[in-house]
mmCIF file of C-alpha atoms in Angstrom:
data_model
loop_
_atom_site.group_PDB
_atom_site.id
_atom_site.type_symbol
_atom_site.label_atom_id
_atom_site.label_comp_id
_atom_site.label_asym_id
_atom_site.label_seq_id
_atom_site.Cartn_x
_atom_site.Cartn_y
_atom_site.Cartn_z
ATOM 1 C CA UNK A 1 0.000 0.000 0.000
ATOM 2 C CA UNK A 2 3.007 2.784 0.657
ATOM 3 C CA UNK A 3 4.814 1.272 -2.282
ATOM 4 C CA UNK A 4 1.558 2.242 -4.350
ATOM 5 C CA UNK A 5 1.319 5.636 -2.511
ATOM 6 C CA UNK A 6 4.696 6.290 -3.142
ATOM 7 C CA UNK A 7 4.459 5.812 -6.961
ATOM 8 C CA UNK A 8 1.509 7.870 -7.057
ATOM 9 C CA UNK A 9 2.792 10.704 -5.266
ATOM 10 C CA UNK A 10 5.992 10.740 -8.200
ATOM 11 C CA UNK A 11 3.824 10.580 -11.226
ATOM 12 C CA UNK A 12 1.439 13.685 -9.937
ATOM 13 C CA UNK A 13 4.727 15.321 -9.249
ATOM 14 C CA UNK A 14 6.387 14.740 -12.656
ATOM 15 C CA UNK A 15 3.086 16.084 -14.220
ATOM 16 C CA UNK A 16 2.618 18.779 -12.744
ATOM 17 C CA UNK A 17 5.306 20.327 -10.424
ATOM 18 C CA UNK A 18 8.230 19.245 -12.956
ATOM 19 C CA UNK A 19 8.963 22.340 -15.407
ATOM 20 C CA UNK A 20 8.251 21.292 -18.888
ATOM 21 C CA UNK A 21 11.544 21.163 -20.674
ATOM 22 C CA UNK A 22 9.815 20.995 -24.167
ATOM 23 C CA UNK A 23 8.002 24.613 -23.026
ATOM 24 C CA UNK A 24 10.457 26.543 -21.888
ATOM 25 C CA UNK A 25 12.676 25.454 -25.511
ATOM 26 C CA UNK A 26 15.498 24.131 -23.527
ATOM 27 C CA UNK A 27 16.603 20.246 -22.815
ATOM 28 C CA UNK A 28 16.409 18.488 -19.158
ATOM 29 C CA UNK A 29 19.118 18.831 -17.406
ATOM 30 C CA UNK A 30 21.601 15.808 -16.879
ATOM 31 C CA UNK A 31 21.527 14.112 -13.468
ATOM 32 C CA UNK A 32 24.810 13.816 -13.253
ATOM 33 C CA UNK A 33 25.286 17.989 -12.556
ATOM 34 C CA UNK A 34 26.027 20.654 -15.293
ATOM 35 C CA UNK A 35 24.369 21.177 -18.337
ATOM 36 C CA UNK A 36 23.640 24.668 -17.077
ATOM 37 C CA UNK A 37 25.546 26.554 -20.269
ATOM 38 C CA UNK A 38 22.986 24.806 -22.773
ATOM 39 C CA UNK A 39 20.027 25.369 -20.680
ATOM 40 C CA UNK A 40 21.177 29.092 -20.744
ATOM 41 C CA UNK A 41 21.759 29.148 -24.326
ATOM 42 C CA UNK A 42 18.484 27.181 -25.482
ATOM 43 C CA UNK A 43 16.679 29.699 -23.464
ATOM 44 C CA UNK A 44 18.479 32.874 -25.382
ATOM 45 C CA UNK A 45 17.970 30.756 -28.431
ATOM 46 C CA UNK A 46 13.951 30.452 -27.724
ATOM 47 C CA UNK A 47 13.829 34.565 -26.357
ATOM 48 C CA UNK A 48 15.668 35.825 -29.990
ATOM 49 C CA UNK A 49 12.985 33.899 -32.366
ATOM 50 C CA UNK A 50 10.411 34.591 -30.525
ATOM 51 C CA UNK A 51 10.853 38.152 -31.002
ATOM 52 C CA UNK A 52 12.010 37.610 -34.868
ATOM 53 C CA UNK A 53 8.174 36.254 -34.762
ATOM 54 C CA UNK A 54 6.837 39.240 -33.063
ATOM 55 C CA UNK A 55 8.768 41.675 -35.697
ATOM 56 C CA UNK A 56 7.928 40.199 -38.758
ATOM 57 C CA UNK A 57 3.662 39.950 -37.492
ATOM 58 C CA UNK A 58 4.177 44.307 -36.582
ATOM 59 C CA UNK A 59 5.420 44.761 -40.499
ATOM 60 C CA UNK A 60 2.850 42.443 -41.826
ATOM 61 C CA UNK A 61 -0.289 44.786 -39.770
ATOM 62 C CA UNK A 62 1.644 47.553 -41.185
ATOM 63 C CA UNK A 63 1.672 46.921 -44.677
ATOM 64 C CA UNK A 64 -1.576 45.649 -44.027
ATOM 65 C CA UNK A 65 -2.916 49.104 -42.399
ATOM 66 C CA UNK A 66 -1.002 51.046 -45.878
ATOM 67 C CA UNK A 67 -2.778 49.049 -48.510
ATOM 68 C CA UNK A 68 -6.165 49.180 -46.313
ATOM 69 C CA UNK A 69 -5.438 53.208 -46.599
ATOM 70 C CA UNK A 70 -4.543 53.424 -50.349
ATOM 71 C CA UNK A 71 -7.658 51.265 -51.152
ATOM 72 C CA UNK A 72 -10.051 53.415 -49.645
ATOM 73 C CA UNK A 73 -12.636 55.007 -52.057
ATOM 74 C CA UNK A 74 -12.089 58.677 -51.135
ATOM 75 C CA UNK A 75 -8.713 58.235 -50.708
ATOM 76 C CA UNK A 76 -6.972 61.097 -53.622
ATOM 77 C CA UNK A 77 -3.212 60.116 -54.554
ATOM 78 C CA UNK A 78 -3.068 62.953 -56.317
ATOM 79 C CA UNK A 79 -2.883 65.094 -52.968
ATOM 80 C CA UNK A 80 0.592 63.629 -52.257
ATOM 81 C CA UNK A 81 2.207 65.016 -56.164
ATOM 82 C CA UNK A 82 4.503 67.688 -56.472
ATOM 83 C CA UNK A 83 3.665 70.859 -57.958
ATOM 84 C CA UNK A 84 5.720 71.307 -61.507
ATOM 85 C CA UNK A 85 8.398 73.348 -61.913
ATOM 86 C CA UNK A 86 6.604 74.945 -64.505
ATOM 87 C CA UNK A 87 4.200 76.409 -62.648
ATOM 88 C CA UNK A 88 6.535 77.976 -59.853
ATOM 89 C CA UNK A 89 8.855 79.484 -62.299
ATOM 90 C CA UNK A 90 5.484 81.163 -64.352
ATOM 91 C CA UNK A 91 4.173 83.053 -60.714
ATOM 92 C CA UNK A 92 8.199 83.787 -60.650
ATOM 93 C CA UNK A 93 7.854 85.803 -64.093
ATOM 94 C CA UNK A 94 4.698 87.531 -62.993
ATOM 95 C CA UNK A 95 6.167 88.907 -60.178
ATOM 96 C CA UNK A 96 9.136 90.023 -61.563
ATOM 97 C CA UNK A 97 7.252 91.680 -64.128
ATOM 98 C CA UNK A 98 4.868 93.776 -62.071
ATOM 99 C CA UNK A 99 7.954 94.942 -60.042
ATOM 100 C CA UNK A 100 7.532 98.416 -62.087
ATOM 101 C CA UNK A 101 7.719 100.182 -65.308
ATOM 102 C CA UNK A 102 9.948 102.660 -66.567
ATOM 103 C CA UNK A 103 10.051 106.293 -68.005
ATOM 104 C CA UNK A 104 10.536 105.795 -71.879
ATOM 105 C CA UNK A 105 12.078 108.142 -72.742
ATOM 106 C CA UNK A 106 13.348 109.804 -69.934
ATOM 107 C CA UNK A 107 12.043 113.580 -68.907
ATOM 108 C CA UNK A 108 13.679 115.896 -66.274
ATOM 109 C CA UNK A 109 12.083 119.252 -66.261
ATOM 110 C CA UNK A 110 11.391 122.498 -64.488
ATOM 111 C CA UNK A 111 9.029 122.792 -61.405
ATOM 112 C CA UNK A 112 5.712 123.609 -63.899
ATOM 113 C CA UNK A 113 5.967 120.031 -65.240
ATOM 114 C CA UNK A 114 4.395 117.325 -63.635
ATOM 115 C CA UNK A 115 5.932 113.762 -62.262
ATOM 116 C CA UNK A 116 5.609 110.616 -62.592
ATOM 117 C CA UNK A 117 5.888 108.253 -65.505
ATOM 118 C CA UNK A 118 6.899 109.717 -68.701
ATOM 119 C CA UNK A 119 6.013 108.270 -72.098
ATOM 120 C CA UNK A 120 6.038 109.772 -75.900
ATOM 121 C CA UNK A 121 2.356 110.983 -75.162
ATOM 122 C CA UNK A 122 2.591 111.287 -71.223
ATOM 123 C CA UNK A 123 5.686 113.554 -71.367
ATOM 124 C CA UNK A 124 6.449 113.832 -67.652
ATOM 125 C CA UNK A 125 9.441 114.403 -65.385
ATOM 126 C CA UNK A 126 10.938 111.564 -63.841
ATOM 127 C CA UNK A 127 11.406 111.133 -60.111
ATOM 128 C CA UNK A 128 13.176 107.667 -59.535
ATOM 129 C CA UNK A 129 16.142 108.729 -61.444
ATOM 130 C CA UNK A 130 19.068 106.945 -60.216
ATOM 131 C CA UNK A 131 22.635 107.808 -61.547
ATOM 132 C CA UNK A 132 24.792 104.563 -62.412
ATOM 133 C CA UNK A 133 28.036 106.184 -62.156
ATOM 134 C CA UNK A 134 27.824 106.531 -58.220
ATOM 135 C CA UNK A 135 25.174 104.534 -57.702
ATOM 136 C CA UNK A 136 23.051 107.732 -55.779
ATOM 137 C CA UNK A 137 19.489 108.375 -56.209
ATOM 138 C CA UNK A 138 18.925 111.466 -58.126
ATOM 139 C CA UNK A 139 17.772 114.114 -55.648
ATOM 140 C CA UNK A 140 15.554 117.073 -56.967
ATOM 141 C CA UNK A 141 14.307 120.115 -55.807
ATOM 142 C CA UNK A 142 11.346 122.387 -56.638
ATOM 143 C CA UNK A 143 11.420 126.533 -57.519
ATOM 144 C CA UNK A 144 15.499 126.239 -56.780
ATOM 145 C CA UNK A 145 18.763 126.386 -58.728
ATOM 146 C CA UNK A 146 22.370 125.636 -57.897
ATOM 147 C CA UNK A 147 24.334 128.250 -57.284
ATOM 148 C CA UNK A 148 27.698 128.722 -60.027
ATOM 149 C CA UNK A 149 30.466 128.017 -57.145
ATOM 150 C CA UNK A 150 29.150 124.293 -56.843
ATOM 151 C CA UNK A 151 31.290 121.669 -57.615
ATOM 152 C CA UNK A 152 32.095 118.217 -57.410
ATOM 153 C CA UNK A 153 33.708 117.962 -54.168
ATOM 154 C CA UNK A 154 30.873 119.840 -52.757
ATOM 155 C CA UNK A 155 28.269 117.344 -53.957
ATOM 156 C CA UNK A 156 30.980 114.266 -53.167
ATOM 157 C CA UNK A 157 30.593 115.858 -49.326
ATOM 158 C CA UNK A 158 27.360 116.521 -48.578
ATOM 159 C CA UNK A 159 24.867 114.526 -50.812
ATOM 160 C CA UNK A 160 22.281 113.295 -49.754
ATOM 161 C CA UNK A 161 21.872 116.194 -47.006
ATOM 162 C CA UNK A 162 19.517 119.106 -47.758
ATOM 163 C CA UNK A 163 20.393 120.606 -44.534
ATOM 164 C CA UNK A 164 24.310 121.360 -46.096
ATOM 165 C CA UNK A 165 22.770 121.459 -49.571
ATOM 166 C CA UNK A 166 21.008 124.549 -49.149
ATOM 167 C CA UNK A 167 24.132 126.606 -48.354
ATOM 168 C CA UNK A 168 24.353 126.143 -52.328
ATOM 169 C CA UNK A 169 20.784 126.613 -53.759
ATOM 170 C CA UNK A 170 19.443 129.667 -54.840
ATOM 171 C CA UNK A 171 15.340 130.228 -54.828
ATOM 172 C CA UNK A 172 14.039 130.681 -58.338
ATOM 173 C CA UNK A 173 10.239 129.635 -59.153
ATOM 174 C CA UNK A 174 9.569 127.318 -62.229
ATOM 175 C CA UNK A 175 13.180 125.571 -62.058
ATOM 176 C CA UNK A 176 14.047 122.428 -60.522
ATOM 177 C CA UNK A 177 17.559 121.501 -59.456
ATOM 178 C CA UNK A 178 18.532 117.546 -59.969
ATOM 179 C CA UNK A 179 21.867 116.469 -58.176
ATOM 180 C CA UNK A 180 23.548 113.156 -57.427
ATOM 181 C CA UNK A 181 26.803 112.607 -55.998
ATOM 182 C CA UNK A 182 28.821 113.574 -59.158
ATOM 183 C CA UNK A 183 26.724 115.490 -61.452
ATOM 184 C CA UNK A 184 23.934 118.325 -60.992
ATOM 185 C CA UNK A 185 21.660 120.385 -62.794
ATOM 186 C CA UNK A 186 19.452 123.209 -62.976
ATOM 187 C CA UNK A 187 15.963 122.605 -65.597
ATOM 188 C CA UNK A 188 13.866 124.775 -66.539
ATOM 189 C CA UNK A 189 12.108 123.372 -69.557
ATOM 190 C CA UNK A 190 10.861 119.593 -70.190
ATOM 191 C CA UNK A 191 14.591 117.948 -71.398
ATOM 192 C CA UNK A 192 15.099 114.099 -72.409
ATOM 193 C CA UNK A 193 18.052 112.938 -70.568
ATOM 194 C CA UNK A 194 19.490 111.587 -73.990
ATOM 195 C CA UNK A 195 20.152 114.830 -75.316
ATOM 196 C CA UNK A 196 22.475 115.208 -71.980
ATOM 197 C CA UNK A 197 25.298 112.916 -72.620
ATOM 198 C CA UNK A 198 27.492 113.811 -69.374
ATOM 199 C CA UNK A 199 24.324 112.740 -67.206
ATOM 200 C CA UNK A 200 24.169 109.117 -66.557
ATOM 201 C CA UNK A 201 20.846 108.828 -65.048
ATOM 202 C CA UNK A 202 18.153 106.560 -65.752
ATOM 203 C CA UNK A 203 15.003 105.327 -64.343
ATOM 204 C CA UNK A 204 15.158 103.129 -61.501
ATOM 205 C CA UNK A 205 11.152 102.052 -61.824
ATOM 206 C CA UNK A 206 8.232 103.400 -60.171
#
């Protein structure tokens, strides 16, 4: 009777408080002591597929979750294109054109003519004359004229500023004097600047 007791106490035990050696992806362990490097190793062995398996299932949901996307019927593909070149360099032109236009010819004039934009038919004083010898805006000023002692060191000096400008203009009504920083006049009449060739002004746009 404890013979059969005993036997029945050892098969419970190896069935169910025995670790499985088949789960756990390693091999029993010798009686005879050791075996504890391929126990370890099995067991690494087992870990490093099982997460091979759990990589390879994430890429398969997410190609899965893409192609569920792209099939979608209100899905547009054509969101995702590139605009053309084509297109980007045409706005490119159109702004560049509508920077300004330009006096053609080009007017200077006496204080009784008007600005602005001067044309064949519009024939009007310019006042965005830049000069493109010294790179100064053309400075101009209404019902005055230089005086005869200016020179070119004086406008070298003091241009752009009226306030040691003045020492040399002289009030006369219906001129205008032009300066930059190495040329000058006094107008009186409507002149086109190609008649002038010391000047080197032209129109810098309005």
């Amino acid at each position: 009777m404890a013979e059969d007791l005993d036997e029945l106490l050892d098969e419970v035990e190896s069935k169910f408080c025995r670790p499985d050696p088949v789960r756990l992806g390693t091999v029993a362990r010798p009686r005879g002591g050791g075996g504890f490097f391929g126990n370890d190793q099995n067991r690494a062995e087992a870990k490093e597929n099982l997460r091979s398996a759990e990589t390879f299932k994430k890429e398969d949901d997410l190609d899965s979750l893409i192609n569920e996307i792209f099939e979608e019927p209100h899905f547009d593909k054509n969101r995702f294109k590139l605009k053309s070149k084509s297109s980007g360099n045409t706005s490119v032109r159109a702004s560049i054109q509508g920077l300004g236009k330009s006096c053609s010819p080009v007017y200077i004039g006496g204080s009784t003519v008007p600005c602005g934009i001067g044309t064949n038919t519009s024939q009007r004083a310019c006042d965005h004359l830049r000069c493109i010898a010294c790179d100064f805006w053309v400075e101009s000023y209404d019902d005055y004229r230089w005086d005869k002692s200016c020179d070119y060191l004086f406008f070298r000096n003091n241009m752009p500023e009226f306030h040691k400008l003045k020492t040399k203009l002289v009030k006369k009504t219906g001129t205008r004097a032009y300066a930059c920083q190495c040329n000058w006049r006094t107008v009186e009449e409507l002149t086109d600047l190609q008649t002038d060739h010391q000047l080197r002004w032209v129109c810098g746009k309005h």
